[in-house]
PDB file of C-alpha atoms in Angstrom:
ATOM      1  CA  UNK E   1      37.796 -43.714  31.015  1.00 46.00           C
ATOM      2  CA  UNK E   2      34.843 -44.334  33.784  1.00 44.00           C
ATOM      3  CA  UNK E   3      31.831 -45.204  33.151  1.00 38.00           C
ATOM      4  CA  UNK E   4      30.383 -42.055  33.838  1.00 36.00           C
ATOM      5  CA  UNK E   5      32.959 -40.577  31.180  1.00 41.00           C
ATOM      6  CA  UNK E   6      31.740 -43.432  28.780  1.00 33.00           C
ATOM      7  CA  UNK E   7      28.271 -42.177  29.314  1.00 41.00           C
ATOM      8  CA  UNK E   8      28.770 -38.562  28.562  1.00 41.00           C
ATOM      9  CA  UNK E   9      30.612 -39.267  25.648  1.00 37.00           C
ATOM     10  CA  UNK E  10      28.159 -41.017  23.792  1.00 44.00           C
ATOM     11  CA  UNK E  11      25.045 -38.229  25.298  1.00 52.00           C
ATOM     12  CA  UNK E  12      27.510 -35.253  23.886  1.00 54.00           C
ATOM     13  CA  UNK E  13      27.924 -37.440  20.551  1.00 68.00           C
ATOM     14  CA  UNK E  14      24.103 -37.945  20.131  1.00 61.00           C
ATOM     15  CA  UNK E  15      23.838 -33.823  20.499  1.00 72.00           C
ATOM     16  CA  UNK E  16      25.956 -33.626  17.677  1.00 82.00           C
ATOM     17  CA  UNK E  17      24.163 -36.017  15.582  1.00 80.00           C
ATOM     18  CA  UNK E  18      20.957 -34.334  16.455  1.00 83.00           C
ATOM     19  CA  UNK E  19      23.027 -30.752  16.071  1.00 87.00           C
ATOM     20  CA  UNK E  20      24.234 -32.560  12.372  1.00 88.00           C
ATOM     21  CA  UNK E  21      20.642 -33.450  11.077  1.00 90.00           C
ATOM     22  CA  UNK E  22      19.345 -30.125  11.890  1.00 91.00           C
ATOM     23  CA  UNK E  23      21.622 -28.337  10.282  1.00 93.00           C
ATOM     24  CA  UNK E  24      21.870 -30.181   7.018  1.00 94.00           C
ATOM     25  CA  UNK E  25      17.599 -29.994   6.809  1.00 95.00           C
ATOM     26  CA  UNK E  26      18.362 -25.987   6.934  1.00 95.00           C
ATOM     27  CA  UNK E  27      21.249 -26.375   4.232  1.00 96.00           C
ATOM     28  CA  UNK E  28      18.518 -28.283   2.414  1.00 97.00           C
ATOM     29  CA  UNK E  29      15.738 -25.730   3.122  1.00 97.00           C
ATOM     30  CA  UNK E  30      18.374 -22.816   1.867  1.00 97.00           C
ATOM     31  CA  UNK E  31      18.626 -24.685  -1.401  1.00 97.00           C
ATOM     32  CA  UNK E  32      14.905 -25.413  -1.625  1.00 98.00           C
ATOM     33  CA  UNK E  33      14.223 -21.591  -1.399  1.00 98.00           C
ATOM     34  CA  UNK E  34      16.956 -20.876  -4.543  1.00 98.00           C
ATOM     35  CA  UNK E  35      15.135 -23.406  -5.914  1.00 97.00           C
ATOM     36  CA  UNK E  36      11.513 -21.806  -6.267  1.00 98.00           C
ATOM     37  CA  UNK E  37      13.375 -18.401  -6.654  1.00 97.00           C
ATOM     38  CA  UNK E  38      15.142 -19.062  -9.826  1.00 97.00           C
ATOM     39  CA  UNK E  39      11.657 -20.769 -10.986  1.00 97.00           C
ATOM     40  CA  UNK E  40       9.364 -17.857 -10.395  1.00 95.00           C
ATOM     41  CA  UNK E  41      12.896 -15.550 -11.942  1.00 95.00           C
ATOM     42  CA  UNK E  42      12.847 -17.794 -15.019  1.00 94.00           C
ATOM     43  CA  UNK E  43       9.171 -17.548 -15.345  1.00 91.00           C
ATOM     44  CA  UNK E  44       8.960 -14.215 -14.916  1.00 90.00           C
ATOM     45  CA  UNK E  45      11.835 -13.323 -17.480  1.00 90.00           C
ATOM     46  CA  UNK E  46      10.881 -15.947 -19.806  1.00 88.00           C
ATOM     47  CA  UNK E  47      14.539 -17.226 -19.037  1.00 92.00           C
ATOM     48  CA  UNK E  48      14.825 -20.828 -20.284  1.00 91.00           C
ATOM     49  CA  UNK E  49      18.573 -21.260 -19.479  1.00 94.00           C
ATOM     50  CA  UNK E  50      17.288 -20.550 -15.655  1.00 96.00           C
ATOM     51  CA  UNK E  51      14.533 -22.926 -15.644  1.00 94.00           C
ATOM     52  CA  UNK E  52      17.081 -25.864 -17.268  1.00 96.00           C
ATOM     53  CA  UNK E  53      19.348 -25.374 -14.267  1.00 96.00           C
ATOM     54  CA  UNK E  54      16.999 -25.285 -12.050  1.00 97.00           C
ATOM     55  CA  UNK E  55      15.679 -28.341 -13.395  1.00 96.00           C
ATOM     56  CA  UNK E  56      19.012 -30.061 -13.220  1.00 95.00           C
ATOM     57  CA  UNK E  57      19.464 -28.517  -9.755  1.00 94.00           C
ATOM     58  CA  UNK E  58      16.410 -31.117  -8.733  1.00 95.00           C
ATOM     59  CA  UNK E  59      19.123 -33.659  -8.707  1.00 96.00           C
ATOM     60  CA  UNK E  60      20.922 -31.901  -5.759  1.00 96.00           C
ATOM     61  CA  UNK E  61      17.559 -31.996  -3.589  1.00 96.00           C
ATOM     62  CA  UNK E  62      16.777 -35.493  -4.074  1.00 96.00           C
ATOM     63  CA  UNK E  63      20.490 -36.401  -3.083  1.00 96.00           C
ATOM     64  CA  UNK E  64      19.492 -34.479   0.102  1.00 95.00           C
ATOM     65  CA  UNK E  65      16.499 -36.115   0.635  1.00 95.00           C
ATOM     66  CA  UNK E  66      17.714 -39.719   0.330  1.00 95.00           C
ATOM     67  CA  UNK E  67      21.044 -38.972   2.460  1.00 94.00           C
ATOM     68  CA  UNK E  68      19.509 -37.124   5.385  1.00 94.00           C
ATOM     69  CA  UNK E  69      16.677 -40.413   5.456  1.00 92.00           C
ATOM     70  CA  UNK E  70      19.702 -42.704   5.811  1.00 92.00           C
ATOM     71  CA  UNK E  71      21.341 -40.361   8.336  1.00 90.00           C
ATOM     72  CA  UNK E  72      17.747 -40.650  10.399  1.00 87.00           C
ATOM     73  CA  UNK E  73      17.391 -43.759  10.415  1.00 86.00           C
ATOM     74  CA  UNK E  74      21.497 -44.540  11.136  1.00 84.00           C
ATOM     75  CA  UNK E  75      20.437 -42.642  14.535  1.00 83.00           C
ATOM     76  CA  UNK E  76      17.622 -44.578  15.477  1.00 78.00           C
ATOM     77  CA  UNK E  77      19.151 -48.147  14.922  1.00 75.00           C
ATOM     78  CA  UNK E  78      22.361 -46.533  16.435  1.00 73.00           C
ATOM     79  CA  UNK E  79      20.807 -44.727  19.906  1.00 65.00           C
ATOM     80  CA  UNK E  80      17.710 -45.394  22.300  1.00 66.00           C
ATOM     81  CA  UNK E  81      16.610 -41.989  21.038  1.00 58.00           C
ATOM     82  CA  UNK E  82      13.523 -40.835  23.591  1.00 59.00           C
ATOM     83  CA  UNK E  83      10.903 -37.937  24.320  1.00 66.00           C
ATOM     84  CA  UNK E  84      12.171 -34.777  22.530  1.00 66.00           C
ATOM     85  CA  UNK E  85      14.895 -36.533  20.662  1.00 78.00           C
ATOM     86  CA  UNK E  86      12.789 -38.325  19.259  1.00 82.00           C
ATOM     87  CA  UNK E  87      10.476 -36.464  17.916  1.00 85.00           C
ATOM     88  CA  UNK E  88      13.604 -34.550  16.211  1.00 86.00           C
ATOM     89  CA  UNK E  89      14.571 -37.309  13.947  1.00 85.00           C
ATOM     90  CA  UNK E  90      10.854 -37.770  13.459  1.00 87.00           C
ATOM     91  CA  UNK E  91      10.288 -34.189  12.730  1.00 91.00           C
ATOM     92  CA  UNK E  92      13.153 -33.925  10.688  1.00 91.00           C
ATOM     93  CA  UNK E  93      12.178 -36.953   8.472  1.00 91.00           C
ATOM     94  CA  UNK E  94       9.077 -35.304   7.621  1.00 94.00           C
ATOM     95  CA  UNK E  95       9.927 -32.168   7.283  1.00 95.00           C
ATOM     96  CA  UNK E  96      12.805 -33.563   4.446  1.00 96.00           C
ATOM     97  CA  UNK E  97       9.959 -35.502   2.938  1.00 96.00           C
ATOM     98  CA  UNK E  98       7.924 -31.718   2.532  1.00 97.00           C
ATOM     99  CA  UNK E  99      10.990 -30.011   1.378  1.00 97.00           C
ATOM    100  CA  UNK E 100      11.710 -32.671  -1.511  1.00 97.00           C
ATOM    101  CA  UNK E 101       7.872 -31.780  -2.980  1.00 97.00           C
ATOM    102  CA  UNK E 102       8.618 -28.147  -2.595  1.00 98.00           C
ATOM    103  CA  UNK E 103      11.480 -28.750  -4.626  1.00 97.00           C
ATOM    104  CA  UNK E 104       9.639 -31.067  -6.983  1.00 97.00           C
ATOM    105  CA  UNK E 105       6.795 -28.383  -7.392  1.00 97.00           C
ATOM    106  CA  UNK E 106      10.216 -25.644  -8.334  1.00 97.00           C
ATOM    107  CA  UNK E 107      11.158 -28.039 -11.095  1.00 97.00           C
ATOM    108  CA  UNK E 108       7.380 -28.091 -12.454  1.00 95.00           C
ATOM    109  CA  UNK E 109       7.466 -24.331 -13.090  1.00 95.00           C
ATOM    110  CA  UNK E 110      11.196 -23.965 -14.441  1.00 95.00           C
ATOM    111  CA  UNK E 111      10.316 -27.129 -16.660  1.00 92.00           C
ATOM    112  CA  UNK E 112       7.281 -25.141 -17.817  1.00 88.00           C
ATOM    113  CA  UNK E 113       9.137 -21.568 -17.791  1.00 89.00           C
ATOM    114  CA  UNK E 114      11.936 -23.441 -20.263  1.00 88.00           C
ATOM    115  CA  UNK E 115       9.546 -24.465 -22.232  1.00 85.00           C
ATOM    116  CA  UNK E 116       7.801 -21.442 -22.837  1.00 81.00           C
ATOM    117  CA  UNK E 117      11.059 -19.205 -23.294  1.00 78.00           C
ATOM    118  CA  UNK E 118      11.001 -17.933 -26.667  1.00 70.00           C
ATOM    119  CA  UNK E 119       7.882 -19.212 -27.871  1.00 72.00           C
ATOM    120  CA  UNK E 120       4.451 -18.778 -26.076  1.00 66.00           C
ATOM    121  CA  UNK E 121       5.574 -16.880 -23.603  1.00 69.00           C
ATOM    122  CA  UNK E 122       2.723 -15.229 -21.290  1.00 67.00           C
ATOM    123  CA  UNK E 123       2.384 -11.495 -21.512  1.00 72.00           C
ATOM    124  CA  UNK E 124       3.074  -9.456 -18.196  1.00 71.00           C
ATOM    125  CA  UNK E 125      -0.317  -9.011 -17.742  1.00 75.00           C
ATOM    126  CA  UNK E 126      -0.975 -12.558 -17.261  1.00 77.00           C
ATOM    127  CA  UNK E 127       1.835 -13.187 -14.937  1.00 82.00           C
ATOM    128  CA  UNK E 128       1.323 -10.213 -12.089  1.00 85.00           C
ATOM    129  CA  UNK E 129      -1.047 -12.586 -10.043  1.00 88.00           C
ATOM    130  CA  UNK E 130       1.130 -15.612  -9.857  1.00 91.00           C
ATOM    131  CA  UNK E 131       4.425 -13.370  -9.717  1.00 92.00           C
ATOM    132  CA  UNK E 132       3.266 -11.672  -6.400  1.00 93.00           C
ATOM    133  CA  UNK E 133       1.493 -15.556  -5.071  1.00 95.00           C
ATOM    134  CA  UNK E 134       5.015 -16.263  -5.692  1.00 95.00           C
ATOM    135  CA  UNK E 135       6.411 -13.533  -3.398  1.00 96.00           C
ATOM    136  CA  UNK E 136       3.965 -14.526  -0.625  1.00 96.00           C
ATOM    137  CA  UNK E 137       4.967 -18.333  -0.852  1.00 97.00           C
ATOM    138  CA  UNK E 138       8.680 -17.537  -0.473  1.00 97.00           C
ATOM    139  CA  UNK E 139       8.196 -15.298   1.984  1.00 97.00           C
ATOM    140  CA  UNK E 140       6.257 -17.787   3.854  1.00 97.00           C
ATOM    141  CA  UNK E 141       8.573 -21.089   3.225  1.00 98.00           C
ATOM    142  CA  UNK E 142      11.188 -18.892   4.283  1.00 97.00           C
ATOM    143  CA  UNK E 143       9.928 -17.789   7.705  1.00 97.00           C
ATOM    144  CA  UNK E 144       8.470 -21.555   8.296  1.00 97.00           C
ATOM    145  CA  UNK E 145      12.162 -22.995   8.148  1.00 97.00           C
ATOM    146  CA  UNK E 146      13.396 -19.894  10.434  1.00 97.00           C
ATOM    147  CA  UNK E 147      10.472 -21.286  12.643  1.00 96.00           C
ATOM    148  CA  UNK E 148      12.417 -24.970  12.319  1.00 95.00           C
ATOM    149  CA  UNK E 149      15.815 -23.322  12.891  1.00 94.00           C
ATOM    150  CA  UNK E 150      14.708 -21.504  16.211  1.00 93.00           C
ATOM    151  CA  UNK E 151      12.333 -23.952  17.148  1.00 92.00           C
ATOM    152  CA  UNK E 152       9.832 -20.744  17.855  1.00 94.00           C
ATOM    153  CA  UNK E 153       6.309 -22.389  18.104  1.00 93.00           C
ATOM    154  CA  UNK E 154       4.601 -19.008  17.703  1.00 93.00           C
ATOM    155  CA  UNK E 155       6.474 -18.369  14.848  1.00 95.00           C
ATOM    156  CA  UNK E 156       5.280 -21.589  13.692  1.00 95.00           C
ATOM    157  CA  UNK E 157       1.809 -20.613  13.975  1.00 94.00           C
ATOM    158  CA  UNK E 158       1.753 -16.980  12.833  1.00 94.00           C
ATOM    159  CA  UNK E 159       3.318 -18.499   9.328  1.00 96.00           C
ATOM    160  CA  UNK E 160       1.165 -21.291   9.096  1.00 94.00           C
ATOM    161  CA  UNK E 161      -1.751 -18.594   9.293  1.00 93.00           C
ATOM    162  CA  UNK E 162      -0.413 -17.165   6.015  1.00 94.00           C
ATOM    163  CA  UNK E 163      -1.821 -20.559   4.320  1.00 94.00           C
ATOM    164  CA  UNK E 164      -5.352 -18.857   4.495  1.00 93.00           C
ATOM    165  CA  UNK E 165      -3.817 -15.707   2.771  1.00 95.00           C
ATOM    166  CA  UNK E 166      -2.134 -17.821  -0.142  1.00 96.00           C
ATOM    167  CA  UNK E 167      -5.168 -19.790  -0.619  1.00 96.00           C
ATOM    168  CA  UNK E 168      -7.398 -16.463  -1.444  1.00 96.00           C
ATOM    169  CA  UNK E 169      -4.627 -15.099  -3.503  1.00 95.00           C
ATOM    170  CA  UNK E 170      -4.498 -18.512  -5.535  1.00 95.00           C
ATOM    171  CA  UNK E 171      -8.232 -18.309  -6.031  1.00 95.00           C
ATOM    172  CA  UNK E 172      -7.945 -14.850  -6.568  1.00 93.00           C
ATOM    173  CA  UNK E 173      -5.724 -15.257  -9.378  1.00 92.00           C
ATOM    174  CA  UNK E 174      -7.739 -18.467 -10.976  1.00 92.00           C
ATOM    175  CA  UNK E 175     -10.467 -15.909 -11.241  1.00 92.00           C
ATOM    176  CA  UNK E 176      -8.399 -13.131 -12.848  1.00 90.00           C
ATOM    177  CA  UNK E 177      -6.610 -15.941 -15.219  1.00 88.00           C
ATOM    178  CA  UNK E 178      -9.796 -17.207 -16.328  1.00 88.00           C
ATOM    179  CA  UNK E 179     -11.322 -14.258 -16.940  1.00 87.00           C
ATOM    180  CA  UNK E 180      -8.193 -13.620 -19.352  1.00 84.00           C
ATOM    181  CA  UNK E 181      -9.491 -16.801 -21.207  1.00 84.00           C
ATOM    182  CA  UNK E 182     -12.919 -15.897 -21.850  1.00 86.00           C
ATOM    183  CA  UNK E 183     -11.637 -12.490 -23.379  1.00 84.00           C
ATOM    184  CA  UNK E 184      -9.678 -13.808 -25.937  1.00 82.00           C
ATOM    185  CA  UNK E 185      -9.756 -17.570 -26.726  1.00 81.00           C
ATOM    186  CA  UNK E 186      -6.206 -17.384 -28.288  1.00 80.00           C
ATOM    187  CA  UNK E 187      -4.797 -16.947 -24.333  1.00 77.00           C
ATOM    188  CA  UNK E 188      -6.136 -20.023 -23.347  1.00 81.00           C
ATOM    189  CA  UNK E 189      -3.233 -22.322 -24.279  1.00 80.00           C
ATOM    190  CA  UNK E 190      -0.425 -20.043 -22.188  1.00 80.00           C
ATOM    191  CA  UNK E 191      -2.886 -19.208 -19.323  1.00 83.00           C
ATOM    192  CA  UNK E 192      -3.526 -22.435 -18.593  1.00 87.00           C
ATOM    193  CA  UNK E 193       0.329 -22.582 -17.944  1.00 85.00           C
ATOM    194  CA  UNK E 194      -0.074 -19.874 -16.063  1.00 87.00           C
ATOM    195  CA  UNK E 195      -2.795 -21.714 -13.950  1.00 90.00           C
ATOM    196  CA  UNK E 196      -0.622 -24.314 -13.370  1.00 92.00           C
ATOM    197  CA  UNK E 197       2.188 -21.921 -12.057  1.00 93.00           C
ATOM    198  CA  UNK E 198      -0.372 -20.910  -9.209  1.00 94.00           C
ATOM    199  CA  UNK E 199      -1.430 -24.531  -8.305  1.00 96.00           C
ATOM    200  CA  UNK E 200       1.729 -25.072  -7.963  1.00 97.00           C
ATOM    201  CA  UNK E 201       2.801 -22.249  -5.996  1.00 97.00           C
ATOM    202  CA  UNK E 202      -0.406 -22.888  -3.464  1.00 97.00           C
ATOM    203  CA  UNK E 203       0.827 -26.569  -2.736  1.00 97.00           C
ATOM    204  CA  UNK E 204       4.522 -25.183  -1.920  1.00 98.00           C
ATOM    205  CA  UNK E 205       2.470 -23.075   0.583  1.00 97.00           C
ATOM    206  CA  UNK E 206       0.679 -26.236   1.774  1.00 96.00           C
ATOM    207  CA  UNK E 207       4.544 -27.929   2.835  1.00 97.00           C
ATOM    208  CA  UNK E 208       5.703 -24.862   4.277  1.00 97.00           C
ATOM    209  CA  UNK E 209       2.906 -24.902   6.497  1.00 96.00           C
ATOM    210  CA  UNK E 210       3.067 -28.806   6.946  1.00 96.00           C
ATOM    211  CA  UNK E 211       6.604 -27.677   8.608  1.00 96.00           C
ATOM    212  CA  UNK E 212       5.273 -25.164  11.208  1.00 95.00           C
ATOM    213  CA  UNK E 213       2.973 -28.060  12.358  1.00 93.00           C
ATOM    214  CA  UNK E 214       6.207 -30.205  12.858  1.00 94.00           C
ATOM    215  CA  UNK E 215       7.519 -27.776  14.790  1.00 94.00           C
ATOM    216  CA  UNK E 216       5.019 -27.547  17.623  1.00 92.00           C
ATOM    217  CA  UNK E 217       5.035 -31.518  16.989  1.00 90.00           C
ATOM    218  CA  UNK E 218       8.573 -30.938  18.125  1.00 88.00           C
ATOM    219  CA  UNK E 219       8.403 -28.297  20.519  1.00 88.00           C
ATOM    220  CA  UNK E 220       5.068 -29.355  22.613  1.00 85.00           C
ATOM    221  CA  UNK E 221       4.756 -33.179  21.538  1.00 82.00           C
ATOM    222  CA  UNK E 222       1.512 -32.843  20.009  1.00 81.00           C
ATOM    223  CA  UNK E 223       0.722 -33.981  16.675  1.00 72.00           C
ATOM    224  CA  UNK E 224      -1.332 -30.727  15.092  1.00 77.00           C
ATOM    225  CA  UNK E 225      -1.785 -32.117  11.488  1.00 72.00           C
ATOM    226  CA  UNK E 226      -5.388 -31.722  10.193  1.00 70.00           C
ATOM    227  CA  UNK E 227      -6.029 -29.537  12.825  1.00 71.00           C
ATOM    228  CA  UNK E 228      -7.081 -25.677  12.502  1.00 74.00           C
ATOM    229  CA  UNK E 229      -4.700 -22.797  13.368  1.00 75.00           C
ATOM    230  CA  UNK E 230      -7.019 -21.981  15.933  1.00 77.00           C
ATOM    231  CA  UNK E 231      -6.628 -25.476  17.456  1.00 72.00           C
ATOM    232  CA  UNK E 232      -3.105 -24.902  17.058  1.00 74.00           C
ATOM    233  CA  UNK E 233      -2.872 -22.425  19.776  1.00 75.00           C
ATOM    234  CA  UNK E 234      -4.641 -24.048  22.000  1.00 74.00           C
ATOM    235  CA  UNK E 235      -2.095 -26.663  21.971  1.00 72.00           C
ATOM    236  CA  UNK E 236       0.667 -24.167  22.033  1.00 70.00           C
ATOM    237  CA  UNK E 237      -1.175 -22.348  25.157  1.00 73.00           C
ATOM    238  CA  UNK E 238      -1.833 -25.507  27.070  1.00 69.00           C
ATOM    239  CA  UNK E 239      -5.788 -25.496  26.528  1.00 58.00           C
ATOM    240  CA  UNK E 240      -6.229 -28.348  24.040  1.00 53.00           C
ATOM    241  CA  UNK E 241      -7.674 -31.718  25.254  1.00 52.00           C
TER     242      UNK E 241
END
């Protein structure tokens, strides 16, 4: 084999590494989103034999976590990994890290929905705010790891405007919740749960949109964390300083 053979050997392994990681993050996304699915369904249903597997199914993420960290850092001590490649493992680190708390933030609700099953279980009533926060956070954690998947920087940013929508529903939905309290004192003990639910819920949206910002990291090489959407495209569209 010459060494120009040799050479594009190892460049067509390192694709497949970098092919490997990416893939497994998505795997790991996939599961994520059953994850907070089968939460908000065992919350909803007052299902505690959902919310105990999910619960157990936390396990599984954390595995995920810790193995695709190894794998990252296997690559780096393994390859001279540069520029774009690069910022892959970097971005894929991270955006492991923000899938993990999404996961934890699952295991908080069906720990709380498992709980509640049978017993103090909040009325319909109390749980149509959080049940369609819920619908807007999955929606949104699923299109932020289609934005990873495609590596679609305007994608990116038209899901990580949704954040602003979640965060009015959320305080939408504190206002409705507490106004539930004030009527009748006896609610306070489940609505608080409820609460919870929806603080939980708005930080899931918080990681999905931490994502999108990795992927213009990726795409454009620009860190946009702590930055406004706004500021966001400008980075995207060449304009930022």
């Amino acid at each position: 084999m010459t060494t120009v053979d040799v050479g594009h050997h190892i460049v067509h392994r390192f694709d497949q590494e970098l092919q490997h990681i990416r893939d497994r993050v998505l795997a790991m996304g996939g599961l994520v989103e059953e994850q907070i699915a089968n939460a908000l369904k065992a919350l909803m249903e007052g299902n505690g034999e959902l919310g105990e597997a999910v619960v157990m199914g936390d396990c599984q993420v954390n595995a995920m976590e810790v193995s695709l960290d190894e794998e990252c850092t296997q690559i780096l001590a393994r390859r001279q990994a540069v520029a774009g490649d690069l910022r892959l493992i970097l971005a894929v680190a991270k955006t492991v890290t923000d899938l993990e708390r999404m996961g934890d933030e699952a295991e908080g609700i069906a720990r709380m929905a498992a709980r509640l099953a049978g017993t103090d279980q909040p009325s319909d009533r109390h749980l149509s705010g959080v049940e369609h926060l819920g619908d807007l956070v999955s929606r949104m954690v699923h299109e932020a790891l289609d934005a990873f998947a495609r590596l679609d920087v305007e994608a990116a940013i038209a899901t990580a405007q949704r954040d602003t929508k979640i965060d009015r529903e959320y305080d939408r939905t504190l206002r409705q919740l507490s106004t539930y309290m004030l009527e009748d004192p006896r609610n306070i003990s489940k609505v608080l749960n409820v609460c919870w639910s929806a603080r939980a819920l708005e930080r899931i949206g918080d990681h999905a949109k931490n994502i999108c910002e990795y992927v213009v990291y990726l795409v454009k090489g620009k860190d946009v964390r702590h930055t406004s959407v706004e500021q966001m495209e400008q980075v995207v569209k060449g304009r930022a300083r």
